[in-house]
Amino acid sequence: MVLEAIKKRQSVRSYLSKEIPGELLQQVLEAGRVAPSACNNQPWKFIVVRDENLKERLVSACKNQKFVGEASVVIVGCAINPSYKMGNGEYSYTIDLAIALEHMSLQAAALGLGTCWIGAFYQNQVKEILEIPDDISVVALMPLGFPQALSTKRGRKALSEIICYDKYKV
Ligand SMILES: Cc1cc2nc3c(=O)[nH]c(=O)nc-3n(C[C@H](O)[C@H](O)[C@H](O)COP(=O)(O)O)c2cc1C
């Protein structure tokens, strides 16, 4: 079941101008809410942008990726404690936010909705448009809507190329 949604998900860059029913949106958000995070800190806030004017302004903040403005909503993943480090000395916020957003993306796919990860954006512009405080870090944006067109599926490396057993092998 999970693998089915994982394989169904693909980046959607063209959306119908059709609003997402509230019940479906809630299911997508719920999938993010239950995501794991380092120390269960849940160091996130998700802004669900529905306002047409704000979405349009996000298009230019996302380097003119037009489809960002087409989607019914844009979910903006914000890290509320970006200075927290895990026991290994690494920051956890990008990992935490990525897991939660990918949960949402997979639930969206299972519901027949489309998403696309957006990492190409101007941090300062997104913050200004959405009135996000300085100490918060925007990790990624995710348009969510009914897909209009699906592109050809992107390929992946073979398992044999990315897995090794017991010890690192080049
Ligand atoms: C962290 C991250 C940032 C990304 N940023 C963008 C982006 O700004 N614009 C875009 O069109 N796609 C973006 N993508 C989507 C990738 O291009 C896409 O996931 C990859 O090509 C594989 O295709 P698929 O998602 O259809 O399987 C991003 C993906 C990730 C994981």
GROMACS .gro file of C-alpha atoms and ligand atoms in nm:
model
  201
    1MET     CA    1   0.000   0.000   0.000
    2VAL     CA    2   0.272   0.247   0.096
    3LEU     CA    3   0.491   0.145  -0.196
    4GLU     CA    4   0.191   0.198  -0.424
    5ALA     CA    5   0.163   0.564  -0.320
    6ILE     CA    6   0.541   0.604  -0.335
    7LYS     CA    7   0.549   0.478  -0.692
    8LYS     CA    8   0.244   0.680  -0.791
    9ARG     CA    9   0.394   1.009  -0.671
   10GLN     CA   10   0.570   1.220  -0.926
   11SER     CA   11   0.638   1.590  -0.953
   12VAL     CA   12   0.332   1.768  -1.090
   13ARG     CA   13   0.400   2.096  -1.268
   14SER     CA   14   0.057   2.164  -1.417
   15TYR     CA   15  -0.265   2.196  -1.215
   16LEU     CA   16  -0.639   2.229  -1.279
   17SER     CA   17  -0.800   2.543  -1.142
   18LYS     CA   18  -1.011   2.331  -0.911
   19GLU     CA   19  -1.026   2.379  -0.536
   20ILE     CA   20  -0.927   2.090  -0.312
   21PRO     CA   21  -1.217   1.977  -0.091
   22GLY     CA   22  -1.145   2.058   0.274
   23GLU     CA   23  -1.162   1.693   0.375
   24LEU     CA   24  -0.882   1.596   0.133
   25LEU     CA   25  -0.667   1.888   0.242
   26GLN     CA   26  -0.710   1.783   0.605
   27GLN     CA   27  -0.595   1.429   0.523
   28VAL     CA   28  -0.282   1.563   0.355
   29LEU     CA   29  -0.203   1.791   0.649
   30GLU     CA   30  -0.270   1.509   0.896
   31ALA     CA   31  -0.007   1.297   0.719
   32GLY     CA   32   0.245   1.571   0.792
   33ARG     CA   33   0.132   1.617   1.150
   34VAL     CA   34   0.214   1.259   1.245
   35ALA     CA   35   0.561   1.260   1.087
   36PRO     CA   36   0.859   1.167   1.305
   37SER     CA   37   1.119   1.428   1.400
   38ALA     CA   38   1.442   1.434   1.600
   39CYS     CA   39   1.354   1.406   1.972
   40ASN     CA   40   0.990   1.441   1.862
   41ASN     CA   41   1.053   1.815   1.857
   42GLN     CA   42   0.803   1.868   1.575
   43PRO     CA   43   0.993   2.186   1.490
   44TRP     CA   44   0.755   2.301   1.219
   45LYS     CA   45   0.481   2.531   1.111
   46PHE     CA   46   0.308   2.481   0.778
   47ILE     CA   47   0.150   2.779   0.610
   48VAL     CA   48  -0.131   2.678   0.377
   49VAL     CA   49  -0.147   2.957   0.121
   50ARG     CA   50  -0.489   2.978  -0.042
   51ASP     CA   51  -0.510   3.349  -0.124
   52GLU     CA   52  -0.472   3.403  -0.503
   53ASN     CA   53  -0.278   3.724  -0.464
   54LEU     CA   54  -0.027   3.569  -0.222
   55LYS     CA   55   0.013   3.263  -0.449
   56GLU     CA   56   0.082   3.492  -0.743
   57ARG     CA   57   0.350   3.673  -0.545
   58LEU     CA   58   0.503   3.338  -0.450
   59VAL     CA   59   0.549   3.262  -0.821
   60SER     CA   60   0.814   3.530  -0.855
   61ALA     CA   61   0.964   3.437  -0.517
   62CYS     CA   62   0.998   3.086  -0.665
   63LYS     CA   63   1.199   3.216  -0.959
   64ASN     CA   64   0.895   3.235  -1.184
   65GLN     CA   65   0.785   2.876  -1.156
   66LYS     CA   66   0.436   2.949  -1.290
   67PHE     CA   67   0.273   2.628  -1.175
   68VAL     CA   68   0.322   2.736  -0.814
   69GLY     CA   69   0.043   2.988  -0.874
   70GLU     CA   70  -0.183   2.734  -1.048
   71ALA     CA   71  -0.213   2.494  -0.758
   72SER     CA   72  -0.517   2.510  -0.530
   73VAL     CA   73  -0.291   2.571  -0.230
   74VAL     CA   74   0.078   2.607  -0.162
   75ILE     CA   75   0.210   2.450   0.156
   76VAL     CA   76   0.510   2.635   0.295
   77GLY     CA   77   0.726   2.428   0.530
   78CYS     CA   78   0.885   2.645   0.801
   79ALA     CA   79   1.137   2.532   1.063
   80ILE     CA   80   1.067   2.701   1.396
   81ASN     CA   81   1.390   2.593   1.567
   82PRO     CA   82   1.654   2.575   1.297
   83SER     CA   83   1.946   2.588   1.542
   84TYR     CA   84   1.870   2.250   1.704
   85LYS     CA   85   2.140   1.988   1.647
   86MET     CA   86   2.107   1.611   1.682
   87GLY     CA   87   2.350   1.396   1.884
   88ASN     CA   88   2.563   1.358   1.573
   89GLY     CA   89   2.624   1.732   1.555
   90GLU     CA   90   2.409   1.782   1.246
   91TYR     CA   91   2.112   2.016   1.222
   92SER     CA   92   1.785   1.827   1.218
   93TYR     CA   93   1.547   2.084   1.072
   94THR     CA   94   1.586   2.007   0.703
   95ILE     CA   95   1.546   1.636   0.773
   96ASP     CA   96   1.242   1.691   0.999
   97LEU     CA   97   1.070   1.919   0.751
   98ALA     CA   98   1.152   1.694   0.458
   99ILE     CA   99   0.996   1.391   0.625
  100ALA     CA  100   0.677   1.579   0.710
  101LEU     CA  101   0.645   1.731   0.364
  102GLU     CA  102   0.709   1.397   0.197
  103HIS     CA  103   0.442   1.238   0.417
  104MET     CA  104   0.204   1.502   0.282
  105SER     CA  105   0.318   1.444  -0.074
  106LEU     CA  106   0.261   1.069  -0.048
  107GLN     CA  107  -0.083   1.111   0.106
  108ALA     CA  108  -0.166   1.355  -0.172
  109ALA     CA  109  -0.059   1.097  -0.431
  110ALA     CA  110  -0.273   0.831  -0.263
  111LEU     CA  111  -0.571   1.068  -0.292
  112GLY     CA  112  -0.509   1.141  -0.660
  113LEU     CA  113  -0.369   1.488  -0.588
  114GLY     CA  114  -0.041   1.627  -0.717
  115THR     CA  115   0.250   1.802  -0.548
  116CYS     CA  116   0.595   1.922  -0.638
  117TRP     CA  117   0.885   1.995  -0.410
  118ILE     CA  118   1.004   2.352  -0.449
  119GLY     CA  119   1.355   2.422  -0.330
  120ALA     CA  120   1.430   2.696  -0.581
  121PHE     CA  121   1.301   3.008  -0.409
  122TYR     CA  122   1.427   3.329  -0.255
  123GLN     CA  123   1.414   3.283   0.121
  124ASN     CA  124   1.390   3.657   0.192
  125GLN     CA  125   1.106   3.710  -0.056
  126VAL     CA  126   0.895   3.420   0.072
  127LYS     CA  127   0.945   3.548   0.427
  128GLU     CA  128   0.841   3.899   0.335
  129ILE     CA  129   0.530   3.790   0.142
  130LEU     CA  130   0.406   3.561   0.418
  131GLU     CA  131   0.524   3.772   0.713
  132ILE     CA  132   0.749   3.497   0.847
  133PRO     CA  133   0.970   3.608   1.140
  134ASP     CA  134   1.349   3.632   1.092
  135ASP     CA  135   1.436   3.340   1.321
  136ILE     CA  136   1.223   3.097   1.118
  137SER     CA  137   1.372   2.912   0.822
  138VAL     CA  138   1.168   2.825   0.514
  139VAL     CA  139   1.278   2.478   0.407
  140ALA     CA  140   1.060   2.410   0.104
  141LEU     CA  141   0.734   2.497  -0.064
  142MET     CA  142   0.489   2.242  -0.198
  143PRO     CA  143   0.207   2.329  -0.438
  144LEU     CA  144  -0.087   2.094  -0.395
  145GLY     CA  145  -0.372   2.051  -0.639
  146PHE     CA  146  -0.549   1.836  -0.894
  147PRO     CA  147  -0.301   1.742  -1.167
  148GLN     CA  148  -0.374   1.873  -1.514
  149ALA     CA  149  -0.100   1.692  -1.697
  150LEU     CA  150   0.155   1.437  -1.590
  151SER     CA  151   0.500   1.437  -1.741
  152THR     CA  152   0.698   1.128  -1.825
  153LYS     CA  153   0.818   0.954  -1.511
  154ARG     CA  154   1.178   1.030  -1.419
  155GLY     CA  155   1.409   0.731  -1.397
  156ARG     CA  156   1.607   0.620  -1.097
  157LYS     CA  157   1.939   0.445  -1.041
  158ALA     CA  158   1.921   0.067  -1.010
  159LEU     CA  159   1.930  -0.089  -0.662
  160SER     CA  160   2.260  -0.254  -0.751
  161GLU     CA  161   2.413   0.090  -0.798
  162ILE     CA  162   2.300   0.239  -0.467
  163ILE     CA  163   2.301  -0.048  -0.218
  164CYS     CA  164   2.597  -0.231  -0.072
  165TYR     CA  165   2.597  -0.481   0.208
  166ASP     CA  166   2.796  -0.486   0.532
  167LYS     CA  167   3.071  -0.245   0.429
  168TYR     CA  168   3.096   0.054   0.198
  169LYS     CA  169   3.180  -0.046  -0.153
  170VAL     CA  170   3.266   0.203  -0.423
  171LIG     C1  171   1.452   1.917  -0.219
  171LIG     C2  172   1.390   1.922  -0.356
  171LIG     C3  173   1.380   2.043  -0.421
  171LIG     C4  174   1.318   2.051  -0.547
  171LIG     N1  175   1.298   2.174  -0.606
  171LIG     C5  176   1.229   2.181  -0.722
  171LIG     C6  177   1.194   2.308  -0.778
  171LIG     O1  178   1.224   2.414  -0.725
  171LIG     N2  179   1.122   2.308  -0.893
  171LIG     C7  180   1.082   2.193  -0.956
  171LIG     O2  181   1.016   2.202  -1.059
  171LIG     N3  182   1.112   2.071  -0.904
  171LIG     C8  183   1.184   2.063  -0.790
  171LIG     N4  184   1.209   1.940  -0.732
  171LIG     C9  185   1.158   1.819  -0.797
  171LIG    C10  186   1.268   1.731  -0.858
  171LIG     O3  187   1.313   1.789  -0.976
  171LIG    C11  188   1.207   1.593  -0.883
  171LIG     O4  189   1.165   1.536  -0.761
  171LIG    C12  190   1.306   1.497  -0.949
  171LIG     O5  191   1.339   1.543  -1.079
  171LIG    C13  192   1.247   1.356  -0.964
  171LIG     O6  193   1.125   1.361  -1.036
  171LIG     P1  194   0.989   1.310  -0.971
  171LIG     O7  195   0.960   1.390  -0.849
  171LIG     O8  196   0.884   1.334  -1.078
  171LIG     O9  197   1.004   1.165  -0.941
  171LIG    C14  198   1.272   1.931  -0.610
  171LIG    C15  199   1.283   1.810  -0.541
  171LIG    C16  200   1.339   1.805  -0.416
  171LIG    C17  201   1.344   1.673  -0.344
   0.00000   0.00000   0.00000
